[in-house]
Coordinates of C-alpha atoms in Angstrom, one line a residue:
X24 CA -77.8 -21.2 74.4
X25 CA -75.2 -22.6 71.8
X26 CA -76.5 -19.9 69.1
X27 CA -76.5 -16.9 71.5
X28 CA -72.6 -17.7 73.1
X29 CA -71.5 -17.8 69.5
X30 CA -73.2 -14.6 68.3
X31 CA -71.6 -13.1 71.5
X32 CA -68.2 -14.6 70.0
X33 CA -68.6 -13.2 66.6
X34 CA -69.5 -9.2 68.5
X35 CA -66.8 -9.6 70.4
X36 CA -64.1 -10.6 67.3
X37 CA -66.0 -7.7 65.1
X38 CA -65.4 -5.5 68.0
X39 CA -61.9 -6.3 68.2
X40 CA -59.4 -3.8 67.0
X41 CA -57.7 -5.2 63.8
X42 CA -54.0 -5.6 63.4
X43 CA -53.7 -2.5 61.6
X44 CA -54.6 0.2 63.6
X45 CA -52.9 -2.1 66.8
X46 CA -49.8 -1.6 64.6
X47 CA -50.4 2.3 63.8
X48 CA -51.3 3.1 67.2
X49 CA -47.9 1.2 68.1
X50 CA -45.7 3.0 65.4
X51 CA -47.2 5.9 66.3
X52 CA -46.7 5.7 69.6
X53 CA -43.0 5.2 69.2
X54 CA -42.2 7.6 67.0
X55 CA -44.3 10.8 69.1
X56 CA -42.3 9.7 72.4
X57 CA -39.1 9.7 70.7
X58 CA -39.5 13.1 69.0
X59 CA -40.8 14.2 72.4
X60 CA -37.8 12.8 74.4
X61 CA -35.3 14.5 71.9
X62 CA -37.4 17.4 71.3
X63 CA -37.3 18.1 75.2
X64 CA -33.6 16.6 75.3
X65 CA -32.1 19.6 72.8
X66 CA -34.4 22.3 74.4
X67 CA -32.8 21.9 77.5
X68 CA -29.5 21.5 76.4
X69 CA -30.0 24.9 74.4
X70 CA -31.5 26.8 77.5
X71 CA -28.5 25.4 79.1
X72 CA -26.1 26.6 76.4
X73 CA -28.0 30.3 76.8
X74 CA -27.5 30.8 80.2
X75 CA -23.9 30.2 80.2
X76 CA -23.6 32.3 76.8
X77 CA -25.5 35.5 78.9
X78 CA -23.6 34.8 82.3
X79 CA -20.1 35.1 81.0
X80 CA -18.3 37.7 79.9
X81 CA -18.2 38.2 75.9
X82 CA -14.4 38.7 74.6
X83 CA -13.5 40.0 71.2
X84 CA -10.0 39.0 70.2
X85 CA -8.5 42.3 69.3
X86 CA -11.2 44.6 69.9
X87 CA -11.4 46.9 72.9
X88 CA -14.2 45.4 75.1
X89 CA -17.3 47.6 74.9
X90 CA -19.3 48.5 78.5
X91 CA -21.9 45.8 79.2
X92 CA -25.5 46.2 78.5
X93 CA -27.8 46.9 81.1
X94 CA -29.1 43.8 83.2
X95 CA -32.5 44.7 81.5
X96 CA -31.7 44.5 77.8
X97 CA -29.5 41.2 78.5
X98 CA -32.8 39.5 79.7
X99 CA -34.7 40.7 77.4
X100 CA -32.4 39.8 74.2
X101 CA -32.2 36.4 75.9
X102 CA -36.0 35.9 75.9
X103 CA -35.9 37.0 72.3
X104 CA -33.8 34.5 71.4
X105 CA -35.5 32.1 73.3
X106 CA -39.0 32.4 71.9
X107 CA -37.3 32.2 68.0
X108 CA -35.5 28.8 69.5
X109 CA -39.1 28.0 71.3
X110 CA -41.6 28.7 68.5
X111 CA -38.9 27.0 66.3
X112 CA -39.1 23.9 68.1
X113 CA -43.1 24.2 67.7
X114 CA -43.0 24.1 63.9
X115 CA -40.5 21.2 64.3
X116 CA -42.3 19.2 66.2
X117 CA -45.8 19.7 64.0
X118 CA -43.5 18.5 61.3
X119 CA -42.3 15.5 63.6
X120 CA -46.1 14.7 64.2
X121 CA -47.3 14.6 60.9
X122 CA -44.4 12.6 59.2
X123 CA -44.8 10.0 62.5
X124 CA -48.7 10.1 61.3
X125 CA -47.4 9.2 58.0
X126 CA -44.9 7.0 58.4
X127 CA -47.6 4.9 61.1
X128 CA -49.8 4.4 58.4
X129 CA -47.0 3.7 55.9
X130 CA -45.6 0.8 58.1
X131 CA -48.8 -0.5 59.3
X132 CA -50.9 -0.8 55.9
X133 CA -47.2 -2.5 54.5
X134 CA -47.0 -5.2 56.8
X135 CA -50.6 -5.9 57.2
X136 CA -51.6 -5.6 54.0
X137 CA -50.4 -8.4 52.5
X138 CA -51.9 -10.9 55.7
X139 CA -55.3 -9.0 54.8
X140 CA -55.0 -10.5 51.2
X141 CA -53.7 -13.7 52.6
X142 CA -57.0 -14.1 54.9
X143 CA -59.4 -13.1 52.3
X144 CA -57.9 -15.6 49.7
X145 CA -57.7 -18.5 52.9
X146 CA -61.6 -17.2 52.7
X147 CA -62.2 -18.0 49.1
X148 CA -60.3 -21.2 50.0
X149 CA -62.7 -22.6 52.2
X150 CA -65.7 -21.3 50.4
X151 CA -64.2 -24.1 47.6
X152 CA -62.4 -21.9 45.5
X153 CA -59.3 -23.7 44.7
X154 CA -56.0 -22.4 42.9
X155 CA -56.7 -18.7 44.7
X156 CA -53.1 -17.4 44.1
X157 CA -52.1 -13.8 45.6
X158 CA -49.1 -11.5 44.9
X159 CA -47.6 -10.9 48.1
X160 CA -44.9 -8.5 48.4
X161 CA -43.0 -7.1 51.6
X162 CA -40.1 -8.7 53.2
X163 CA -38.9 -11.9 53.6
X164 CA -40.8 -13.5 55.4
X165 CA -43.9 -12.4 54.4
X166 CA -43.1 -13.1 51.0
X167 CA -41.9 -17.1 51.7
X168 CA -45.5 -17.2 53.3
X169 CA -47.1 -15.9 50.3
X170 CA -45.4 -18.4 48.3
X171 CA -45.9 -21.1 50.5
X172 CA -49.5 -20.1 50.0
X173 CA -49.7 -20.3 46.4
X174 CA -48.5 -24.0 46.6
X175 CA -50.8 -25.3 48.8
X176 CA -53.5 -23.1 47.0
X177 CA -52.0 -25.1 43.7
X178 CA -52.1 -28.5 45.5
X179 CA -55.6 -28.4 46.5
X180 CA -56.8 -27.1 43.5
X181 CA -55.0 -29.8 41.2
X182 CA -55.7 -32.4 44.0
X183 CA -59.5 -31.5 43.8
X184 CA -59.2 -32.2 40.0
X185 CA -58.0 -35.4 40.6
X186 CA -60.3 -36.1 43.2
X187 CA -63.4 -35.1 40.9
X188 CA -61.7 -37.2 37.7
X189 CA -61.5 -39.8 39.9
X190 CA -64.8 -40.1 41.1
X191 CA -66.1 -39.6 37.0
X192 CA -63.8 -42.7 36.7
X193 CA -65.0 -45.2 38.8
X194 CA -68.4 -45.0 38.5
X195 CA -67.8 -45.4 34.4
X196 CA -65.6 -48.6 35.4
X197 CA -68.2 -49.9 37.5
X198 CA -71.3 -48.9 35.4
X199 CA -70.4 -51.0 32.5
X200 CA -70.1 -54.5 34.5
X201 CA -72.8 -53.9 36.7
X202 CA -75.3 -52.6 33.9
X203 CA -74.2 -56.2 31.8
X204 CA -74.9 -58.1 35.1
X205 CA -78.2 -56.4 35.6
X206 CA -79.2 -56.9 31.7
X207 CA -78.5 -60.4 31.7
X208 CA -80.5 -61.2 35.3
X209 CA -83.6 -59.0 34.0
X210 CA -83.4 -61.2 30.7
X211 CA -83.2 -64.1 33.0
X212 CA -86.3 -63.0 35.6
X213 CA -88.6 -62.2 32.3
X214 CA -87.7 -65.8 30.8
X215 CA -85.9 -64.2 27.6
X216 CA -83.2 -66.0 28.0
X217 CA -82.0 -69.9 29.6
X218 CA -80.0 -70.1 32.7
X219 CA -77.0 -72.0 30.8
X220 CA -73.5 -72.3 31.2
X221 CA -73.1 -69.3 28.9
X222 CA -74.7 -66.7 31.2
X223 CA -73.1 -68.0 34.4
X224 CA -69.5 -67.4 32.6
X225 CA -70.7 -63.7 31.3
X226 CA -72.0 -62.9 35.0
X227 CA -68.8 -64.4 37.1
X228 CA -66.6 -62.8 34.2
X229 CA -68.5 -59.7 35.0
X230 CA -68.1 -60.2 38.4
X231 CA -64.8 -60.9 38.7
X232 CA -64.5 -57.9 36.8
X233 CA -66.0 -55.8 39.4
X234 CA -63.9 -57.4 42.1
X235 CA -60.7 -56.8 40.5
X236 CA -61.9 -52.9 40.3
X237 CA -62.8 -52.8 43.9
X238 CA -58.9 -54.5 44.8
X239 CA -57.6 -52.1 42.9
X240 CA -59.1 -49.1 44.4
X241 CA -58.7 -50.9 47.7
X242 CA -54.9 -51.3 47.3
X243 CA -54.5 -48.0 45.6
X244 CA -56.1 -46.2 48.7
X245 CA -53.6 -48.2 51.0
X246 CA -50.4 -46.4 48.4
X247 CA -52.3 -43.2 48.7
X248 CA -52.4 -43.3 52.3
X249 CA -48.6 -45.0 53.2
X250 CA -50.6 -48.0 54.9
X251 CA -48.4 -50.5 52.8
X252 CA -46.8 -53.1 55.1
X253 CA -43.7 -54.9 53.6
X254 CA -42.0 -57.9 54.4
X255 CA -38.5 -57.1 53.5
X256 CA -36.1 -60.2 53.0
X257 CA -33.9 -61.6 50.6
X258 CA -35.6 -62.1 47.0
X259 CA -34.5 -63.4 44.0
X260 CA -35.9 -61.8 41.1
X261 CA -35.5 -64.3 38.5
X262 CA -37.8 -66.9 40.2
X263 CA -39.9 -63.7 41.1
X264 CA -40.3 -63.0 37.2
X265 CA -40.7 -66.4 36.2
X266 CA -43.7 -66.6 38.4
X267 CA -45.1 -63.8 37.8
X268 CA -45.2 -65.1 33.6
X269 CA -46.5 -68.3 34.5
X270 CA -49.5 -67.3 35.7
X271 CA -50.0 -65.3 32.3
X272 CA -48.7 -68.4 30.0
X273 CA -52.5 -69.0 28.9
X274 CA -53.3 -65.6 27.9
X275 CA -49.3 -65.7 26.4
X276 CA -50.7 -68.8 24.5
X277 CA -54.0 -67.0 23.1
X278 CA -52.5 -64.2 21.8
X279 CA -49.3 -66.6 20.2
X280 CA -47.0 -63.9 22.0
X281 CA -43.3 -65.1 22.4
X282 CA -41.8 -64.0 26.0
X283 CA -38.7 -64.1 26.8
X284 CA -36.3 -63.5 30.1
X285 CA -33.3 -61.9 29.8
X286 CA -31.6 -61.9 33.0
X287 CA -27.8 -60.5 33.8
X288 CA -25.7 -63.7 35.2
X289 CA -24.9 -64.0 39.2
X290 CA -27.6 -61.1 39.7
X291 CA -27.6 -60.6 43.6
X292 CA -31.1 -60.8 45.8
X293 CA -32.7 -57.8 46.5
X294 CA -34.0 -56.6 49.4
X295 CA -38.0 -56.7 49.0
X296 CA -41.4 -58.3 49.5
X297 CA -41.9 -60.9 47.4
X298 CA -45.6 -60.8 47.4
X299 CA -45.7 -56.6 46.5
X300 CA -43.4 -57.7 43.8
X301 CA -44.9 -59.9 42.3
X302 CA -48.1 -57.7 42.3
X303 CA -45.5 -55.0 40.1
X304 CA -44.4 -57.8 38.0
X305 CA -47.9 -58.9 37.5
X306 CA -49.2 -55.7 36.8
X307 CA -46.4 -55.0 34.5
X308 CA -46.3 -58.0 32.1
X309 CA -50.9 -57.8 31.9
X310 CA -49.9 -54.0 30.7
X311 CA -47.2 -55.2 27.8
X312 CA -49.9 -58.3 27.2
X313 CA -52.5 -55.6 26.7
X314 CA -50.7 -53.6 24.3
X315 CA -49.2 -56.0 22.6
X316 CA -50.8 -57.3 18.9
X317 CA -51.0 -61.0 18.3
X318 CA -48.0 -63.0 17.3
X319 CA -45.8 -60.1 19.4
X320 CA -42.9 -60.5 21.9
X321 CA -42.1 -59.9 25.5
X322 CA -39.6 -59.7 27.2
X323 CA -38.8 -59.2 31.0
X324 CA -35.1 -59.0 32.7
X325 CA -33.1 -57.3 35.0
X326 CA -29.6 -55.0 35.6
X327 CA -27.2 -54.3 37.7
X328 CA -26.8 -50.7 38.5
X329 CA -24.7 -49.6 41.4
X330 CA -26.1 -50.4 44.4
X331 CA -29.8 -51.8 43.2
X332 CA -30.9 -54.4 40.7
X333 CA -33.1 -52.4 37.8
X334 CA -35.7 -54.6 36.2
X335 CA -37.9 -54.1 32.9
X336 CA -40.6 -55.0 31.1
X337 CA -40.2 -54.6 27.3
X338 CA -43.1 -55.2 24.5
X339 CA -43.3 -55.0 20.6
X340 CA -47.0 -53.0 20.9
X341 CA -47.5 -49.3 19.2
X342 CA -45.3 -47.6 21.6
X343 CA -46.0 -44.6 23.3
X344 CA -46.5 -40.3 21.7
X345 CA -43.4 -38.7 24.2
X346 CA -45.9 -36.1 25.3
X347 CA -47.7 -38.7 27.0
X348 CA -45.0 -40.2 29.1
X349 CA -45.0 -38.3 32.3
X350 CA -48.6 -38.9 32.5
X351 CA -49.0 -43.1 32.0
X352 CA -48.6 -43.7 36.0
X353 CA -51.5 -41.7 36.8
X354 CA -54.3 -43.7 38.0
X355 CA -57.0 -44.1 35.3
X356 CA -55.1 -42.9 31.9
X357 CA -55.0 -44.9 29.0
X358 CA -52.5 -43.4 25.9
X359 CA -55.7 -45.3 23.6
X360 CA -58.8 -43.2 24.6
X361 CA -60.6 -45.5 22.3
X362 CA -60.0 -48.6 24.8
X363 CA -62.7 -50.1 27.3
X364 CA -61.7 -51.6 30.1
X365 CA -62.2 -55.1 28.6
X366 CA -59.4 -54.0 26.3
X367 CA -57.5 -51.1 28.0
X368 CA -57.9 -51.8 32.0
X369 CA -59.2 -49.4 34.1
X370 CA -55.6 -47.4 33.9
X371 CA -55.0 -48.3 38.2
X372 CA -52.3 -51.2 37.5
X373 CA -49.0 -48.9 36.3
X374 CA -50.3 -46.3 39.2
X375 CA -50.6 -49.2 42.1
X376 CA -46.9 -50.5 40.3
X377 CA -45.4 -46.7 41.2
X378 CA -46.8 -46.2 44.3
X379 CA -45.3 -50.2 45.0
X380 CA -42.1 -50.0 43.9
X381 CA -41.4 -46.4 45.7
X382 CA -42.8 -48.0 49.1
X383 CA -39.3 -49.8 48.8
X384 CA -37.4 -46.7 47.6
X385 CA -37.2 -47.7 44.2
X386 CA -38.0 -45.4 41.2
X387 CA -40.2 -46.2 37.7
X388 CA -40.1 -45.0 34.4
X389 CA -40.6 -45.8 31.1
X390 CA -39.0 -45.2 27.6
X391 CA -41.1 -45.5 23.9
X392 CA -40.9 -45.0 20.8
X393 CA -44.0 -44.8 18.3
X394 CA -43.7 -48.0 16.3
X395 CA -41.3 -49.6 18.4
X396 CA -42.5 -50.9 21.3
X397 CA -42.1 -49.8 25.4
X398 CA -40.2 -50.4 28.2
X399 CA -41.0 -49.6 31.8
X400 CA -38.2 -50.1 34.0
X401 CA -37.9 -49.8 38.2
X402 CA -35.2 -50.2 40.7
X403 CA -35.0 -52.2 43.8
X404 CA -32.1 -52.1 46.7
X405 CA -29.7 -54.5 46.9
X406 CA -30.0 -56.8 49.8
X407 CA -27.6 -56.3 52.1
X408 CA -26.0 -58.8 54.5

């Protein structure tokens, strides 16, 4: 039954007329019964203008007046010159007809036209071609549509990229730690190697490895979908950034990496959540410590700047090419290709940081030069009492 109602449907839509001839018929229409009201408007009016012309009395300044026709002649001069005005009006309104023809088909293949492109390239759309871009032209309107087209055309086409990159991505991230987890417990089950306190640190390293991945994924889907939940209060962002090192002071330690805070005297709270933050922070400082060789410095701190407090993260590492830039808040993108993840990270922390920091309508951004190190800076409101 559900099969033969929606072939009955799909008759009844092919059946339909399409907006083009609706809109030709229309036009058409229109412009026949407005050369037939005028058409019929001035023949009257020149029948009327005939039989006063033949009913009076003609009068030629200066000229004797001649003796009047016969009754006979008059009406048959008049007919005369009423079948010229008649078959006249014939050829007129042939003319009329065939330019209305014309100018129906004009109008209607102009404005329908460009929806007919519109609908086959929504067509190629959902058939999964992405990026489908049309040239519409006609007025206004119709040309704002066809724009507005081509962006969303654009969007899902670069947003299927990302989608497609991003699925390549995590199952590399997560093939590496689960494929050393499953060597190591298939050397264990075939007795190559001892259960010793060795393995159990490569297998939890391994598997806190995979847990950061899926926390990062996890809090990167809550940016993606505007699900973050703040706590805004007063925060002071010195103690913010001196916990936020403290927790790295081992890893500081290994590396024999100097860090330094540089804060700006009597720098008022801001308004924020003090755990998000210190996820930026966090996320921030592991990114210099990365990139940063051994015996290196770093160096956090924070502005004032109008009404918000900007704080940065600063590191003596490679620095950054200036092509690459725009591009290092994108989830999974290293500016090292060469890096793993044990090395590089997965390339989710400086995303999770943006999407973070603009939850609390604050901006990020960073500034390198090659050889000289990087700083990523980000804003924060004031807090206001």
């Amino acid at each position: 039954m559900k099969r033969s109602m929606g072939s009955g449907t799909g008759s009844r839509s092919r059946r339909r007329p399409s907006l083009r001839l609706k809109l030709f018929l229309a036009i058409l229409g229109v412009t026949l019964a407005c050369t037939l009201f005028f058409a019929l408007l001035s023949n009257y009016l020149v029948r009327r203008q005939f039989d006063r012309a033949f009913e009076g009395i003609r009068i030629i300044v200066g000229e004797p007046m001649p003796p009047p026709p016969p009754p006979h002649d008059i009406m048959e001069e008049k007919q005369e010159r009423l079948n010229v005005v008649n078959l006249s009006y014939i050829f007129t309104g042939l003319l009329g007809v065939l330019l209305a023809f014309i100018l129906s088909y004009y109008l209607s293949n102009r404005i329908s036209k460009p929806l007919a492109e519109l609908t086959e390239a929504t067509r190629n759309i959902a058939g999964g071609e992405y990026g489908k871009q049309v040239g519409v032209k006609g007025g206004r309107e119709v040309g704002e549509l066809g724009e507005a087209f081509n962006a969303l055309s654009e969007g899902l086409e670069k947003n299927e990229m990302l989608r497609k990159k991003m699925v390549a991505d995590i199952s590399h991230e997560l093939r590496n730690p689960l494929a050393a987890q499953r060597g190591h417990l298939e050397a264990l089950q075939d007795g190559v190697i001892d259960l010793d306190p060795g393995v159990v640190e490569v297998l939890l390293e391994n598997n806190i490895l995979l847990s950061r991945i899926v926390e990062d994924l996890r809090q990167l889907s809550l940016v993606d979908a505007g699900q973050i939940e703040l706590e805004l209060m007063p925060l002071d962002v010195a103690d913010s950034m001196r916990t936020a090192a403290s927790v790295l002071e081992r890893e500081f330690a290994e590396k024999n990496i100097v860090f330094e805070l540089d804060m700006e005297t009597d720098l008022p709270a801001v308004q924020a959540d003090g755990v998000r933050i210190a996820q930026v922070l966090g996320n921030l400082l592991r990114n210099a410590l990365m990139y940063t060789p051994e015996g290196g410095a770093i160096t956090a701190g924070a502005r004032r700047r109008g009404s918000e407090i900007a704080v940065f993260v600063s590191d003596s590492g490679p620095g950054i090419e200036e092509e690459e830039l725009p591009y290092i808040f994108e989830r999974f993108y290293r500016t090292d290709k060469s890096r793993t993840r044990d090395t590089g990270g997965s390339g989710l922390g400086l995303s999770i940081a943006k999407g973070l920091v603009e939850a609390h309508g604050g901006r990020i951004w960073a500034e390198s030069e090659v050889g000289q190190g990087t700083i990523i800076y980000f804003t924060l409101p004031m807090f206001l009492e």
